[in-house]
Amino acid sequence: MMLYKKVMLALKQRIDSGEFQIGDNLPTETKLVEEYAVSRITVRKAIDELVKMAMVEKRQGAGTTVIGQSMTGSMSNLRSNREYLAESGGKLSYEVDQFSLITPPDHVAQALMIDRNEKVFFIRRFMYINEVLSIYEDSYMPVRLFPDLSLNHLRGSKYYYLEQILGLKIDGAIQDFEAILPNEHMAQCLTVSEQTPLLKLISIGKLSDGQLFEYTEIVNKPKTYSYKHYLKR
């Protein structure tokens, strides 16, 4: 393994363990050079890798700030869950609970800016992190954009399917949060009470050509996955 990757993994472990909290600054390059007995170039490459993973942010004159953890979705850029867990050692798997062809609910048709009678795929998936059901996800995707979408594609990353298999370019997503109380099925799956307030993320994905490709609602099991971001003034 390349030396800079060893330093990156060591720093990432210290961030994930809570030694460096979100909002903390990492030690200076000089201190890291001394601590790991490596060159300044190696330290910079290690930090650049953490930047790519949206775990730290570099600012001129302000040092390197921790903005996320491996199990924490950063709000600064759009990444798949598999990308968030890359190199973290965490085990990620999906279970597809429902996959059907439906007429979209009114709010979904409106969000995707499609006709009420246009067919969409409805997908309900559960995401497991280290074999713990952590995310309850409902997605709606227009059939005309993905006529060959299969159950097998949905057992992995949707972004991988779009970008690597279909060759599409994802521009980003419009995201919003709302507090909810889970219904009976969601509460059973996430093993929480129906009276437990949960945070729901609503995400509307957009391709580079402007087409809206998915409407997704994501609910996390408390203490297994979170969204955090440190905002610099």
PDB file of C-alpha atoms in Angstrom:
ATOM      1  CA  MET A   1       0.000   0.000   0.000  1.00  0.00           C
ATOM      2  CA  MET A   2       1.223   3.489  -0.874  1.00  0.00           C
ATOM      3  CA  LEU A   3       2.585   5.410   2.113  1.00  0.00           C
ATOM      4  CA  TYR A   4       0.155   8.310   1.726  1.00  0.00           C
ATOM      5  CA  LYS A   5      -2.764   5.862   1.851  1.00  0.00           C
ATOM      6  CA  LYS A   6      -1.487   4.458   5.138  1.00  0.00           C
ATOM      7  CA  VAL A   7      -1.411   7.974   6.573  1.00  0.00           C
ATOM      8  CA  MET A   8      -4.874   8.683   5.152  1.00  0.00           C
ATOM      9  CA  LEU A   9      -6.317   5.518   6.716  1.00  0.00           C
ATOM     10  CA  ALA A  10      -4.707   6.333  10.055  1.00  0.00           C
ATOM     11  CA  LEU A  11      -6.207   9.835  10.051  1.00  0.00           C
ATOM     12  CA  LYS A  12      -9.580   8.515   8.910  1.00  0.00           C
ATOM     13  CA  GLN A  13      -9.632   6.045  11.778  1.00  0.00           C
ATOM     14  CA  ARG A  14      -8.932   8.877  14.222  1.00  0.00           C
ATOM     15  CA  ILE A  15     -11.815  10.868  12.734  1.00  0.00           C
ATOM     16  CA  ASP A  16     -14.237   7.914  12.798  1.00  0.00           C
ATOM     17  CA  SER A  17     -13.263   7.086  16.385  1.00  0.00           C
ATOM     18  CA  GLY A  18     -14.185  10.610  17.493  1.00  0.00           C
ATOM     19  CA  GLU A  19     -10.645  11.651  18.397  1.00  0.00           C
ATOM     20  CA  PHE A  20     -11.147  14.458  15.892  1.00  0.00           C
ATOM     21  CA  GLN A  21     -14.743  15.702  16.040  1.00  0.00           C
ATOM     22  CA  ILE A  22     -16.660  17.396  13.233  1.00  0.00           C
ATOM     23  CA  GLY A  23     -15.609  21.031  13.386  1.00  0.00           C
ATOM     24  CA  ASP A  24     -12.146  20.267  14.789  1.00  0.00           C
ATOM     25  CA  ASN A  25      -8.999  21.142  12.888  1.00  0.00           C
ATOM     26  CA  LEU A  26      -6.512  18.389  12.087  1.00  0.00           C
ATOM     27  CA  PRO A  27      -2.954  18.886  13.361  1.00  0.00           C
ATOM     28  CA  THR A  28      -0.800  21.073  11.122  1.00  0.00           C
ATOM     29  CA  GLU A  29       1.182  19.560   8.256  1.00  0.00           C
ATOM     30  CA  THR A  30       4.361  20.058  10.281  1.00  0.00           C
ATOM     31  CA  LYS A  31       2.974  18.101  13.239  1.00  0.00           C
ATOM     32  CA  LEU A  32       1.681  15.316  10.992  1.00  0.00           C
ATOM     33  CA  VAL A  33       5.043  15.060   9.250  1.00  0.00           C
ATOM     34  CA  GLU A  34       6.691  14.607  12.640  1.00  0.00           C
ATOM     35  CA  GLU A  35       4.050  12.247  13.993  1.00  0.00           C
ATOM     36  CA  TYR A  36       4.050   9.855  11.023  1.00  0.00           C
ATOM     37  CA  ALA A  37       7.715  10.335  10.031  1.00  0.00           C
ATOM     38  CA  VAL A  38       6.841  11.016   6.402  1.00  0.00           C
ATOM     39  CA  SER A  39       7.389  13.828   3.930  1.00  0.00           C
ATOM     40  CA  ARG A  40       5.193  16.902   3.613  1.00  0.00           C
ATOM     41  CA  ILE A  41       4.144  15.700   0.134  1.00  0.00           C
ATOM     42  CA  THR A  42       2.914  12.409   1.639  1.00  0.00           C
ATOM     43  CA  VAL A  43       0.859  14.267   4.259  1.00  0.00           C
ATOM     44  CA  ARG A  44      -0.667  16.517   1.602  1.00  0.00           C
ATOM     45  CA  LYS A  45      -1.625  13.534  -0.565  1.00  0.00           C
ATOM     46  CA  ALA A  46      -3.239  11.838   2.453  1.00  0.00           C
ATOM     47  CA  ILE A  47      -5.258  14.945   3.260  1.00  0.00           C
ATOM     48  CA  ASP A  48      -6.262  15.339  -0.399  1.00  0.00           C
ATOM     49  CA  GLU A  49      -7.721  11.820  -0.242  1.00  0.00           C
ATOM     50  CA  LEU A  50      -9.761  12.782   2.827  1.00  0.00           C
ATOM     51  CA  VAL A  51     -10.980  15.870   0.961  1.00  0.00           C
ATOM     52  CA  LYS A  52     -12.192  13.635  -1.905  1.00  0.00           C
ATOM     53  CA  MET A  53     -14.077  11.530   0.643  1.00  0.00           C
ATOM     54  CA  ALA A  54     -15.760  14.692   2.016  1.00  0.00           C
ATOM     55  CA  MET A  55     -14.307  14.041   5.467  1.00  0.00           C
ATOM     56  CA  VAL A  56     -12.181  17.187   5.680  1.00  0.00           C
ATOM     57  CA  GLU A  57     -12.093  20.609   4.087  1.00  0.00           C
ATOM     58  CA  LYS A  58      -9.001  22.738   3.461  1.00  0.00           C
ATOM     59  CA  ARG A  59      -9.197  26.518   3.713  1.00  0.00           C
ATOM     60  CA  GLN A  60      -6.444  28.971   3.052  1.00  0.00           C
ATOM     61  CA  GLY A  61      -5.135  30.280   6.363  1.00  0.00           C
ATOM     62  CA  ALA A  62      -7.658  28.244   8.395  1.00  0.00           C
ATOM     63  CA  GLY A  63      -6.106  24.782   8.354  1.00  0.00           C
ATOM     64  CA  THR A  64      -7.877  21.515   7.607  1.00  0.00           C
ATOM     65  CA  THR A  65     -11.305  21.101   9.220  1.00  0.00           C
ATOM     66  CA  VAL A  66     -13.134  17.820   9.840  1.00  0.00           C
ATOM     67  CA  ILE A  67     -16.563  17.983   8.137  1.00  0.00           C
ATOM     68  CA  GLY A  68     -17.680  14.330   8.055  1.00  0.00           C
ATOM     69  CA  GLN A  69     -17.149  10.716   9.055  1.00  0.00           C
ATOM     70  CA  SER A  70     -17.322   7.454   7.125  1.00  0.00           C
ATOM     71  CA  MET A  71     -20.820   6.745   8.415  1.00  0.00           C
ATOM     72  CA  THR A  72     -21.903  10.361   8.039  1.00  0.00           C
ATOM     73  CA  GLY A  73     -23.286  11.844   4.852  1.00  0.00           C
ATOM     74  CA  SER A  74     -21.757  15.213   4.074  1.00  0.00           C
ATOM     75  CA  MET A  75     -24.089  17.916   2.835  1.00  0.00           C
ATOM     76  CA  SER A  76     -21.338  19.600   0.839  1.00  0.00           C
ATOM     77  CA  ASN A  77     -21.503  17.283  -2.174  1.00  0.00           C
ATOM     78  CA  LEU A  78     -23.584  14.451  -3.618  1.00  0.00           C
ATOM     79  CA  ARG A  79     -22.170  10.964  -3.164  1.00  0.00           C
ATOM     80  CA  SER A  80     -23.585   7.460  -3.053  1.00  0.00           C
ATOM     81  CA  ASN A  81     -23.717   5.536   0.208  1.00  0.00           C
ATOM     82  CA  ARG A  82     -21.090   3.159  -1.169  1.00  0.00           C
ATOM     83  CA  GLU A  83     -18.771   6.110  -1.786  1.00  0.00           C
ATOM     84  CA  TYR A  84     -19.300   7.374   1.778  1.00  0.00           C
ATOM     85  CA  LEU A  85     -18.236   3.973   3.089  1.00  0.00           C
ATOM     86  CA  ALA A  86     -15.314   3.549   0.696  1.00  0.00           C
ATOM     87  CA  GLU A  87     -12.210   2.287   2.486  1.00  0.00           C
ATOM     88  CA  SER A  88     -13.932   2.586   5.863  1.00  0.00           C
ATOM     89  CA  GLY A  89     -13.983  -1.151   6.452  1.00  0.00           C
ATOM     90  CA  GLY A  90     -17.754  -0.977   6.872  1.00  0.00           C
ATOM     91  CA  LYS A  91     -19.841  -3.673   5.175  1.00  0.00           C
ATOM     92  CA  LEU A  92     -22.640  -2.320   2.978  1.00  0.00           C
ATOM     93  CA  SER A  93     -25.448  -4.359   1.435  1.00  0.00           C
ATOM     94  CA  TYR A  94     -28.917  -3.737  -0.001  1.00  0.00           C
ATOM     95  CA  GLU A  95     -32.153  -5.696   0.217  1.00  0.00           C
ATOM     96  CA  VAL A  96     -34.879  -4.900  -2.321  1.00  0.00           C
ATOM     97  CA  ASP A  97     -38.251  -5.209  -0.596  1.00  0.00           C
ATOM     98  CA  GLN A  98     -40.452  -3.976  -3.459  1.00  0.00           C
ATOM     99  CA  PHE A  99     -39.870  -3.374  -7.178  1.00  0.00           C
ATOM    100  CA  SER A 100     -42.938  -2.573  -9.258  1.00  0.00           C
ATOM    101  CA  LEU A 101     -44.286  -0.546 -12.164  1.00  0.00           C
ATOM    102  CA  ILE A 102     -46.821   2.032 -10.982  1.00  0.00           C
ATOM    103  CA  THR A 103     -48.562   5.312 -11.754  1.00  0.00           C
ATOM    104  CA  PRO A 104     -46.796   7.876  -9.551  1.00  0.00           C
ATOM    105  CA  PRO A 105     -48.519   9.622  -6.643  1.00  0.00           C
ATOM    106  CA  ASP A 106     -49.363  13.241  -7.416  1.00  0.00           C
ATOM    107  CA  HIS A 107     -46.541  14.680  -5.299  1.00  0.00           C
ATOM    108  CA  VAL A 108     -43.983  12.467  -7.056  1.00  0.00           C
ATOM    109  CA  ALA A 109     -45.232  13.342 -10.555  1.00  0.00           C
ATOM    110  CA  GLN A 110     -45.101  17.005  -9.616  1.00  0.00           C
ATOM    111  CA  ALA A 111     -41.586  16.723  -8.177  1.00  0.00           C
ATOM    112  CA  LEU A 112     -40.280  14.878 -11.243  1.00  0.00           C
ATOM    113  CA  MET A 113     -42.195  17.228 -13.564  1.00  0.00           C
ATOM    114  CA  ILE A 114     -43.806  14.345 -15.433  1.00  0.00           C
ATOM    115  CA  ASP A 115     -47.360  13.616 -16.519  1.00  0.00           C
ATOM    116  CA  ARG A 116     -49.540  11.961 -13.876  1.00  0.00           C
ATOM    117  CA  ASN A 117     -50.099   8.993 -16.232  1.00  0.00           C
ATOM    118  CA  GLU A 118     -46.394   8.371 -16.979  1.00  0.00           C
ATOM    119  CA  LYS A 119     -45.212   5.091 -15.497  1.00  0.00           C
ATOM    120  CA  VAL A 120     -42.441   4.967 -12.911  1.00  0.00           C
ATOM    121  CA  PHE A 121     -40.587   2.219 -11.123  1.00  0.00           C
ATOM    122  CA  PHE A 122     -41.295   2.114  -7.400  1.00  0.00           C
ATOM    123  CA  ILE A 123     -38.386   0.703  -5.423  1.00  0.00           C
ATOM    124  CA  ARG A 124     -38.294   0.087  -1.689  1.00  0.00           C
ATOM    125  CA  ARG A 125     -34.844  -0.871  -0.449  1.00  0.00           C
ATOM    126  CA  PHE A 126     -33.242  -1.468   2.906  1.00  0.00           C
ATOM    127  CA  MET A 127     -29.576  -0.618   3.361  1.00  0.00           C
ATOM    128  CA  TYR A 128     -27.548  -2.577   5.891  1.00  0.00           C
ATOM    129  CA  ILE A 129     -24.348  -1.199   7.418  1.00  0.00           C
ATOM    130  CA  ASN A 130     -22.335  -3.931   9.111  1.00  0.00           C
ATOM    131  CA  GLU A 131     -25.424  -6.165   8.864  1.00  0.00           C
ATOM    132  CA  VAL A 132     -27.637  -3.661  10.728  1.00  0.00           C
ATOM    133  CA  LEU A 133     -30.655  -2.303   8.851  1.00  0.00           C
ATOM    134  CA  SER A 134     -29.774   1.384   8.796  1.00  0.00           C
ATOM    135  CA  ILE A 135     -31.709   3.024   5.956  1.00  0.00           C
ATOM    136  CA  TYR A 136     -35.308   2.646   4.741  1.00  0.00           C
ATOM    137  CA  GLU A 137     -35.483   4.005   1.185  1.00  0.00           C
ATOM    138  CA  ASP A 138     -38.396   4.563  -1.219  1.00  0.00           C
ATOM    139  CA  SER A 139     -37.516   5.632  -4.776  1.00  0.00           C
ATOM    140  CA  TYR A 140     -39.470   6.488  -7.917  1.00  0.00           C
ATOM    141  CA  MET A 141     -37.672   6.454 -11.292  1.00  0.00           C
ATOM    142  CA  PRO A 142     -39.257   7.209 -14.712  1.00  0.00           C
ATOM    143  CA  VAL A 143     -39.474   4.035 -16.815  1.00  0.00           C
ATOM    144  CA  ARG A 144     -38.729   5.907 -20.055  1.00  0.00           C
ATOM    145  CA  LEU A 145     -35.258   6.796 -18.738  1.00  0.00           C
ATOM    146  CA  PHE A 146     -34.425   3.313 -17.451  1.00  0.00           C
ATOM    147  CA  PRO A 147     -36.397   0.693 -19.437  1.00  0.00           C
ATOM    148  CA  ASP A 148     -33.824  -2.004 -18.638  1.00  0.00           C
ATOM    149  CA  LEU A 149     -33.624  -1.366 -14.887  1.00  0.00           C
ATOM    150  CA  SER A 150     -33.565  -4.728 -13.121  1.00  0.00           C
ATOM    151  CA  LEU A 151     -33.651  -6.149  -9.637  1.00  0.00           C
ATOM    152  CA  ASN A 152     -29.982  -7.008  -9.948  1.00  0.00           C
ATOM    153  CA  HIS A 153     -29.044  -3.341 -10.576  1.00  0.00           C
ATOM    154  CA  LEU A 154     -30.913  -2.324  -7.431  1.00  0.00           C
ATOM    155  CA  ARG A 155     -28.960  -4.699  -5.221  1.00  0.00           C
ATOM    156  CA  GLY A 156     -26.001  -2.377  -5.705  1.00  0.00           C
ATOM    157  CA  SER A 157     -25.432   1.352  -6.111  1.00  0.00           C
ATOM    158  CA  LYS A 158     -27.972   3.149  -8.302  1.00  0.00           C
ATOM    159  CA  TYR A 159     -25.343   5.764  -9.081  1.00  0.00           C
ATOM    160  CA  TYR A 160     -22.985   3.063 -10.320  1.00  0.00           C
ATOM    161  CA  TYR A 161     -25.753   1.778 -12.614  1.00  0.00           C
ATOM    162  CA  LEU A 162     -26.433   5.246 -14.003  1.00  0.00           C
ATOM    163  CA  GLU A 163     -22.851   6.391 -14.422  1.00  0.00           C
ATOM    164  CA  GLN A 164     -20.860   3.241 -15.169  1.00  0.00           C
ATOM    165  CA  ILE A 165     -23.402   1.074 -16.994  1.00  0.00           C
ATOM    166  CA  LEU A 166     -25.610   3.650 -18.730  1.00  0.00           C
ATOM    167  CA  GLY A 167     -22.892   6.279 -19.104  1.00  0.00           C
ATOM    168  CA  LEU A 168     -25.098   9.078 -17.767  1.00  0.00           C
ATOM    169  CA  LYS A 169     -23.726  12.109 -15.958  1.00  0.00           C
ATOM    170  CA  ILE A 170     -25.377  13.107 -12.686  1.00  0.00           C
ATOM    171  CA  ASP A 171     -25.422  16.850 -12.121  1.00  0.00           C
ATOM    172  CA  GLY A 172     -26.678  16.830  -8.519  1.00  0.00           C
ATOM    173  CA  ALA A 173     -29.801  16.673  -6.390  1.00  0.00           C
ATOM    174  CA  ILE A 174     -32.313  18.971  -4.757  1.00  0.00           C
ATOM    175  CA  GLN A 175     -32.589  17.836  -1.147  1.00  0.00           C
ATOM    176  CA  ASP A 176     -34.847  18.692   1.752  1.00  0.00           C
ATOM    177  CA  PHE A 177     -35.454  17.314   5.239  1.00  0.00           C
ATOM    178  CA  GLU A 178     -38.602  16.871   7.275  1.00  0.00           C
ATOM    179  CA  ALA A 179     -39.411  15.327  10.634  1.00  0.00           C
ATOM    180  CA  ILE A 180     -41.816  12.374  10.578  1.00  0.00           C
ATOM    181  CA  LEU A 181     -43.307   9.679  12.765  1.00  0.00           C
ATOM    182  CA  PRO A 182     -42.801   6.232  11.201  1.00  0.00           C
ATOM    183  CA  ASN A 183     -45.694   4.121  10.037  1.00  0.00           C
ATOM    184  CA  GLU A 184     -46.084   0.599  11.417  1.00  0.00           C
ATOM    185  CA  HIS A 185     -44.011  -1.096   8.705  1.00  0.00           C
ATOM    186  CA  MET A 186     -41.167   1.418   8.894  1.00  0.00           C
ATOM    187  CA  ALA A 187     -41.100   1.227  12.691  1.00  0.00           C
ATOM    188  CA  GLN A 188     -40.890  -2.570  12.584  1.00  0.00           C
ATOM    189  CA  CYS A 189     -38.097  -2.552  10.008  1.00  0.00           C
ATOM    190  CA  LEU A 190     -36.029   0.056  11.856  1.00  0.00           C
ATOM    191  CA  THR A 191     -36.938  -1.471  15.252  1.00  0.00           C
ATOM    192  CA  VAL A 192     -38.176   1.808  16.712  1.00  0.00           C
ATOM    193  CA  SER A 193     -41.445   2.898  18.282  1.00  0.00           C
ATOM    194  CA  GLU A 194     -44.105   4.470  16.074  1.00  0.00           C
ATOM    195  CA  GLN A 195     -43.800   7.470  18.404  1.00  0.00           C
ATOM    196  CA  THR A 196     -40.068   7.942  17.685  1.00  0.00           C
ATOM    197  CA  PRO A 197     -39.447  11.134  15.658  1.00  0.00           C
ATOM    198  CA  LEU A 198     -37.295  10.399  12.619  1.00  0.00           C
ATOM    199  CA  LEU A 199     -35.655  12.579   9.991  1.00  0.00           C
ATOM    200  CA  LYS A 200     -36.638  11.975   6.371  1.00  0.00           C
ATOM    201  CA  LEU A 201     -34.403  13.129   3.518  1.00  0.00           C
ATOM    202  CA  ILE A 202     -36.196  13.900   0.258  1.00  0.00           C
ATOM    203  CA  SER A 203     -33.880  13.897  -2.757  1.00  0.00           C
ATOM    204  CA  ILE A 204     -34.721  14.750  -6.374  1.00  0.00           C
ATOM    205  CA  GLY A 205     -31.832  13.737  -8.637  1.00  0.00           C
ATOM    206  CA  LYS A 206     -30.964  15.647 -11.801  1.00  0.00           C
ATOM    207  CA  LEU A 207     -28.859  14.600 -14.793  1.00  0.00           C
ATOM    208  CA  SER A 208     -26.462  16.956 -16.554  1.00  0.00           C
ATOM    209  CA  ASP A 209     -28.990  17.435 -19.376  1.00  0.00           C
ATOM    210  CA  GLY A 210     -31.545  18.721 -16.876  1.00  0.00           C
ATOM    211  CA  GLN A 211     -33.742  15.614 -16.721  1.00  0.00           C
ATOM    212  CA  LEU A 212     -34.968  14.608 -13.267  1.00  0.00           C
ATOM    213  CA  PHE A 213     -34.177  10.922 -12.816  1.00  0.00           C
ATOM    214  CA  GLU A 214     -35.352   9.999  -9.312  1.00  0.00           C
ATOM    215  CA  TYR A 215     -37.495  11.033  -6.392  1.00  0.00           C
ATOM    216  CA  THR A 216     -36.235   9.333  -3.233  1.00  0.00           C
ATOM    217  CA  GLU A 217     -37.285   9.401   0.413  1.00  0.00           C
ATOM    218  CA  ILE A 218     -34.670   8.138   2.867  1.00  0.00           C
ATOM    219  CA  VAL A 219     -35.212   7.492   6.568  1.00  0.00           C
ATOM    220  CA  ASN A 220     -32.290   6.527   8.796  1.00  0.00           C
ATOM    221  CA  LYS A 221     -32.282   4.323  11.868  1.00  0.00           C
ATOM    222  CA  PRO A 222     -31.141   6.555  14.752  1.00  0.00           C
ATOM    223  CA  LYS A 223     -27.435   6.372  15.657  1.00  0.00           C
ATOM    224  CA  THR A 224     -26.477   4.292  12.598  1.00  0.00           C
ATOM    225  CA  TYR A 225     -26.178   7.013   9.946  1.00  0.00           C
ATOM    226  CA  SER A 226     -26.412  10.795  10.093  1.00  0.00           C
ATOM    227  CA  TYR A 227     -25.973  13.974   8.091  1.00  0.00           C
ATOM    228  CA  LYS A 228     -23.567  16.553   9.433  1.00  0.00           C
ATOM    229  CA  HIS A 229     -21.686  19.498   8.032  1.00  0.00           C
ATOM    230  CA  TYR A 230     -19.442  22.109   9.542  1.00  0.00           C
ATOM    231  CA  LEU A 231     -20.117  25.544   8.072  1.00  0.00           C
ATOM    232  CA  LYS A 232     -17.291  28.050   7.978  1.00  0.00           C
ATOM    233  CA  ARG A 233     -18.274  31.665   8.482  1.00  0.00           C
TER     234      ARG A 233
END
